[in-house]
Structure formats: structure tokens, C-alpha cells
mmCIF file with all atom_site columns, C-alpha atoms in Angstrom:
data_model
loop_
_atom_site.group_PDB
_atom_site.id
_atom_site.type_symbol
_atom_site.label_atom_id
_atom_site.label_alt_id
_atom_site.label_comp_id
_atom_site.label_asym_id
_atom_site.label_entity_id
_atom_site.label_seq_id
_atom_site.pdbx_PDB_ins_code
_atom_site.Cartn_x
_atom_site.Cartn_y
_atom_site.Cartn_z
_atom_site.occupancy
_atom_site.B_iso_or_equiv
_atom_site.pdbx_formal_charge
_atom_site.auth_seq_id
_atom_site.auth_comp_id
_atom_site.auth_asym_id
_atom_site.auth_atom_id
_atom_site.pdbx_PDB_model_num
ATOM 1  C CA . MET A 1 1  ? 43.219 260.031 6.300  1.00 0.00 ? 1  MET A CA 1
ATOM 2  C CA . GLY A 1 2  ? 44.870 261.745 9.109  1.00 0.00 ? 2  GLY A CA 1
ATOM 3  C CA . ILE A 1 3  ? 48.526 261.836 9.893  1.00 0.00 ? 3  ILE A CA 1
ATOM 4  C CA . LEU A 1 4  ? 48.037 259.457 12.852 1.00 0.00 ? 4  LEU A CA 1
ATOM 5  C CA . GLU A 1 5  ? 46.466 256.793 10.651 1.00 0.00 ? 5  GLU A CA 1
ATOM 6  C CA . ILE A 1 6  ? 49.289 257.023 8.113  1.00 0.00 ? 6  ILE A CA 1
ATOM 7  C CA . VAL A 1 7  ? 51.913 256.691 10.874 1.00 0.00 ? 7  VAL A CA 1
ATOM 8  C CA . LEU A 1 8  ? 50.116 253.646 12.361 1.00 0.00 ? 8  LEU A CA 1
ATOM 9  C CA . ILE A 1 9  ? 49.867 251.969 8.945  1.00 0.00 ? 9  ILE A CA 1
ATOM 10 C CA . GLY A 1 10 ? 53.571 252.690 8.354  1.00 0.00 ? 10 GLY A CA 1
ATOM 11 C CA . ILE A 1 11 ? 54.552 251.171 11.712 1.00 0.00 ? 11 ILE A CA 1
ATOM 12 C CA . ILE A 1 12 ? 52.452 248.064 11.024 1.00 0.00 ? 12 ILE A CA 1
ATOM 13 C CA . LEU A 1 13 ? 54.009 247.662 7.565  1.00 0.00 ? 13 LEU A CA 1
ATOM 14 C CA . VAL A 1 14 ? 57.532 247.992 8.988  1.00 0.00 ? 14 VAL A CA 1
ATOM 15 C CA . ILE A 1 15 ? 56.795 245.357 11.654 1.00 0.00 ? 15 ILE A CA 1
ATOM 16 C CA . LEU A 1 16 ? 55.318 242.988 9.053  1.00 0.00 ? 16 LEU A CA 1
ATOM 17 C CA . GLY A 1 17 ? 58.338 243.583 6.812  1.00 0.00 ? 17 GLY A CA 1
ATOM 18 C CA . ILE A 1 18 ? 60.771 242.725 9.608  1.00 0.00 ? 18 ILE A CA 1
ATOM 19 C CA . ILE A 1 19 ? 58.844 239.542 10.423 1.00 0.00 ? 19 ILE A CA 1
ATOM 20 C CA . GLY A 1 20 ? 58.794 238.585 6.729  1.00 0.00 ? 20 GLY A CA 1
ATOM 21 C CA . ILE A 1 21 ? 62.535 239.133 6.337  1.00 0.00 ? 21 ILE A CA 1
ATOM 22 C CA . ASN A 1 22 ? 63.235 236.993 9.419  1.00 0.00 ? 22 ASN A CA 1
ATOM 23 C CA . VAL A 1 23 ? 61.103 234.157 8.024  1.00 0.00 ? 23 VAL A CA 1
ATOM 24 C CA . LEU A 1 24 ? 62.831 234.380 4.622  1.00 0.00 ? 24 LEU A CA 1
ATOM 25 C CA . LEU A 1 25 ? 66.272 234.296 6.233  1.00 0.00 ? 25 LEU A CA 1
ATOM 26 C CA . LYS A 1 26 ? 65.396 231.202 8.276  1.00 0.00 ? 26 LYS A CA 1
ATOM 27 C CA . VAL A 1 27 ? 63.979 229.382 5.241  1.00 0.00 ? 27 VAL A CA 1
ATOM 28 C CA . GLY A 1 28 ? 66.922 230.501 3.116  1.00 0.00 ? 28 GLY A CA 1
ATOM 29 C CA . LYS A 1 29 ? 69.375 229.224 5.711  1.00 0.00 ? 29 LYS A CA 1
ATOM 30 C CA . ILE A 1 30 ? 67.692 225.814 5.699  1.00 0.00 ? 30 ILE A CA 1
ATOM 31 C CA . VAL A 1 31 ? 67.702 225.637 1.893  1.00 0.00 ? 31 VAL A CA 1
ATOM 32 C CA . LEU A 1 32 ? 71.341 226.728 1.734  1.00 0.00 ? 32 LEU A CA 1
ATOM 33 C CA . THR A 1 33 ? 72.308 224.105 4.325  1.00 0.00 ? 33 THR A CA 1
ATOM 34 C CA . ILE A 1 34 ? 70.568 221.360 2.343  1.00 0.00 ? 34 ILE A CA 1
ATOM 35 C CA . VAL A 1 35 ? 72.243 222.438 -0.899 1.00 0.00 ? 35 VAL A CA 1
ATOM 36 C CA . VAL A 1 36 ? 75.695 222.503 0.746  1.00 0.00 ? 36 VAL A CA 1
ATOM 37 C CA . HIS A 1 37 ? 75.142 219.043 2.243  1.00 0.00 ? 37 HIS A CA 1
ATOM 38 C CA . MET A 1 38 ? 74.031 217.708 -1.141 1.00 0.00 ? 38 MET A CA 1
ATOM 39 C CA . LEU A 1 39 ? 77.176 219.098 -2.778 1.00 0.00 ? 39 LEU A CA 1
ATOM 40 C CA . LEU A 1 40 ? 79.370 217.579 -0.068 1.00 0.00 ? 40 LEU A CA 1
ATOM 41 C CA . GLY A 1 41 ? 77.561 214.252 -0.473 1.00 0.00 ? 41 GLY A CA 1
ATOM 42 C CA . TRP A 1 42 ? 78.180 214.350 -4.221 1.00 0.00 ? 42 TRP A CA 1
ATOM 43 C CA . ILE A 1 43 ? 81.873 215.094 -3.615 1.00 0.00 ? 43 ILE A CA 1
ATOM 44 C CA . MET A 1 44 ? 82.142 212.226 -1.123 1.00 0.00 ? 44 MET A CA 1
ATOM 45 C CA . LEU A 1 45 ? 80.499 209.842 -3.605 1.00 0.00 ? 45 LEU A CA 1
ATOM 46 C CA . PHE A 1 46 ? 82.847 211.050 -6.328 1.00 0.00 ? 46 PHE A CA 1
ATOM 47 C CA . ILE A 1 47 ? 85.886 210.430 -4.098 1.00 0.00 ? 47 ILE A CA 1
ATOM 48 C CA . TRP A 1 48 ? 84.560 206.969 -3.192 1.00 0.00 ? 48 TRP A CA 1
ATOM 49 C CA . ASN A 1 49 ? 84.190 206.127 -6.878 1.00 0.00 ? 49 ASN A CA 1
ATOM 50 C CA . ILE A 1 50 ? 87.836 207.064 -7.495 1.00 0.00 ? 50 ILE A CA 1
ATOM 51 C CA . LEU A 1 51 ? 88.925 204.360 -5.046 1.00 0.00 ? 51 LEU A CA 1
ATOM 52 C CA . PRO A 1 52 ? 89.476 200.898 -6.579 1.00 0.00 ? 52 PRO A CA 1
ATOM 53 C CA . PHE A 1 53 ? 86.599 199.304 -4.630 1.00 0.00 ? 53 PHE A CA 1
ATOM 54 C CA . PHE A 1 54 ? 83.095 198.820 -5.979 1.00 0.00 ? 54 PHE A CA 1
ATOM 55 C CA . LYS A 1 55 ? 81.412 201.795 -7.590 1.00 0.00 ? 55 LYS A CA 1
ATOM 56 C CA . ILE A 1 56 ? 78.303 203.590 -6.318 1.00 0.00 ? 56 ILE A CA 1
ATOM 57 C CA . PRO A 1 57 ? 76.303 205.209 -9.121 1.00 0.00 ? 57 PRO A CA 1
ATOM 58 C CA . ILE A 1 58 ? 75.879 208.959 -8.675 1.00 0.00 ? 58 ILE A CA 1
ATOM 59 C CA . THR A 1 59 ? 72.159 209.540 -9.112 1.00 0.00 ? 59 THR A CA 1
ATOM 60 C CA . ILE A 1 60 ? 69.691 211.970 -7.577 1.00 0.00 ? 60 ILE A CA 1
ATOM 61 C CA . LEU A 1 61 ? 68.728 209.363 -4.970 1.00 0.00 ? 61 LEU A CA 1
ATOM 62 C CA . THR A 1 62 ? 72.290 208.618 -3.887 1.00 0.00 ? 62 THR A CA 1
ATOM 63 C CA . VAL A 1 63 ? 73.195 212.318 -3.765 1.00 0.00 ? 63 VAL A CA 1
ATOM 64 C CA . LEU A 1 64 ? 70.106 213.020 -1.620 1.00 0.00 ? 64 LEU A CA 1
ATOM 65 C CA . VAL A 1 65 ? 70.924 210.160 0.761  1.00 0.00 ? 65 VAL A CA 1
ATOM 66 C CA . ALA A 1 66 ? 74.537 211.291 1.021  1.00 0.00 ? 66 ALA A CA 1
ATOM 67 C CA . GLY A 1 67 ? 73.497 214.928 1.320  1.00 0.00 ? 67 GLY A CA 1
ATOM 68 C CA . PHE A 1 68 ? 70.902 214.484 4.041  1.00 0.00 ? 68 PHE A CA 1
ATOM 69 C CA . GLY A 1 69 ? 72.865 211.762 5.838  1.00 0.00 ? 69 GLY A CA 1
ATOM 70 C CA . GLY A 1 70 ? 76.337 213.234 5.522  1.00 0.00 ? 70 GLY A CA 1
ATOM 71 C CA . ILE A 1 71 ? 79.125 210.787 6.277  1.00 0.00 ? 71 ILE A CA 1
ATOM 72 C CA . LEU A 1 72 ? 76.606 208.396 7.809  1.00 0.00 ? 72 LEU A CA 1
ATOM 73 C CA . GLY A 1 73 ? 74.550 208.551 4.606  1.00 0.00 ? 73 GLY A CA 1
ATOM 74 C CA . VAL A 1 74 ? 77.566 207.649 2.487  1.00 0.00 ? 74 VAL A CA 1
ATOM 75 C CA . GLY A 1 75 ? 78.267 204.825 4.925  1.00 0.00 ? 75 GLY A CA 1
ATOM 76 C CA . VAL A 1 76 ? 74.713 203.546 4.472  1.00 0.00 ? 76 VAL A CA 1
ATOM 77 C CA . LEU A 1 77 ? 75.123 203.658 0.686  1.00 0.00 ? 77 LEU A CA 1
ATOM 78 C CA . ILE A 1 78 ? 78.413 201.775 0.897  1.00 0.00 ? 78 ILE A CA 1
ATOM 79 C CA . LEU A 1 79 ? 76.862 199.162 3.175  1.00 0.00 ? 79 LEU A CA 1
ATOM 80 C CA . ALA A 1 80 ? 73.813 198.804 0.923  1.00 0.00 ? 80 ALA A CA 1
ATOM 81 C CA . LYS A 1 81 ? 76.033 198.367 -2.131 1.00 0.00 ? 81 LYS A CA 1
ATOM 82 C CA . ALA A 1 82 ? 78.216 195.811 -0.286 1.00 0.00 ? 82 ALA A CA 1
ATOM 83 C CA . LEU A 1 83 ? 75.116 193.828 0.695  1.00 0.00 ? 83 LEU A CA 1
ATOM 84 C CA . GLY A 1 84 ? 73.821 193.952 -2.882 1.00 0.00 ? 84 GLY A CA 1
ATOM 85 C CA . LEU A 1 85 ? 70.628 195.837 -2.058 1.00 0.00 ? 85 LEU A CA 1
ATOM 86 C CA . TYR A 1 86 ? 70.899 197.919 -5.230 1.00 0.00 ? 86 TYR A CA 1
#
């Protein structure tokens, strides 16, 4: 292998590495955002259950709905519980 071939392979590997890191950062940002929203949803459900109104059980499903929906998701859970849907 000549020096030119080694340099070309090195440049290609660096470019592929940069593209890979960018993809990992984007995916990691999405995963981190989902985890933060799920934690905030759990906290909002916990605060709601402290209030003297009806209780919403904290399960994986309710945390996911509150996490993906945010305040609107917690509102949907409250409305569903008030209507007796679960």
C-alpha cells in the first residue's frame, strides 16, 4: 500500500466517524428528551396524587402518557379518571 492509499483511507474513516458521531448525538438527544419528559410526567403525577382529589395510579402506562404528553398528557389522564375510563 502506498502512502496515498493510506491517506485516502484515513480521510474516509475520519469522515465516517464524524457522520457516526453526529447520528449518535441526535439519537442521544431524542432519548434524553424522552427520559426527561417521563421524569417530569412522573413528578406531575406524584404532585397530583398529593392533592386531596381522586388518585391516579402511577404505572408505566400513566408515566408514558404524562411523559410524552406533558401537561396535556396529565390533563388527559385526569379527564379519563374523572370520566371513569380506568
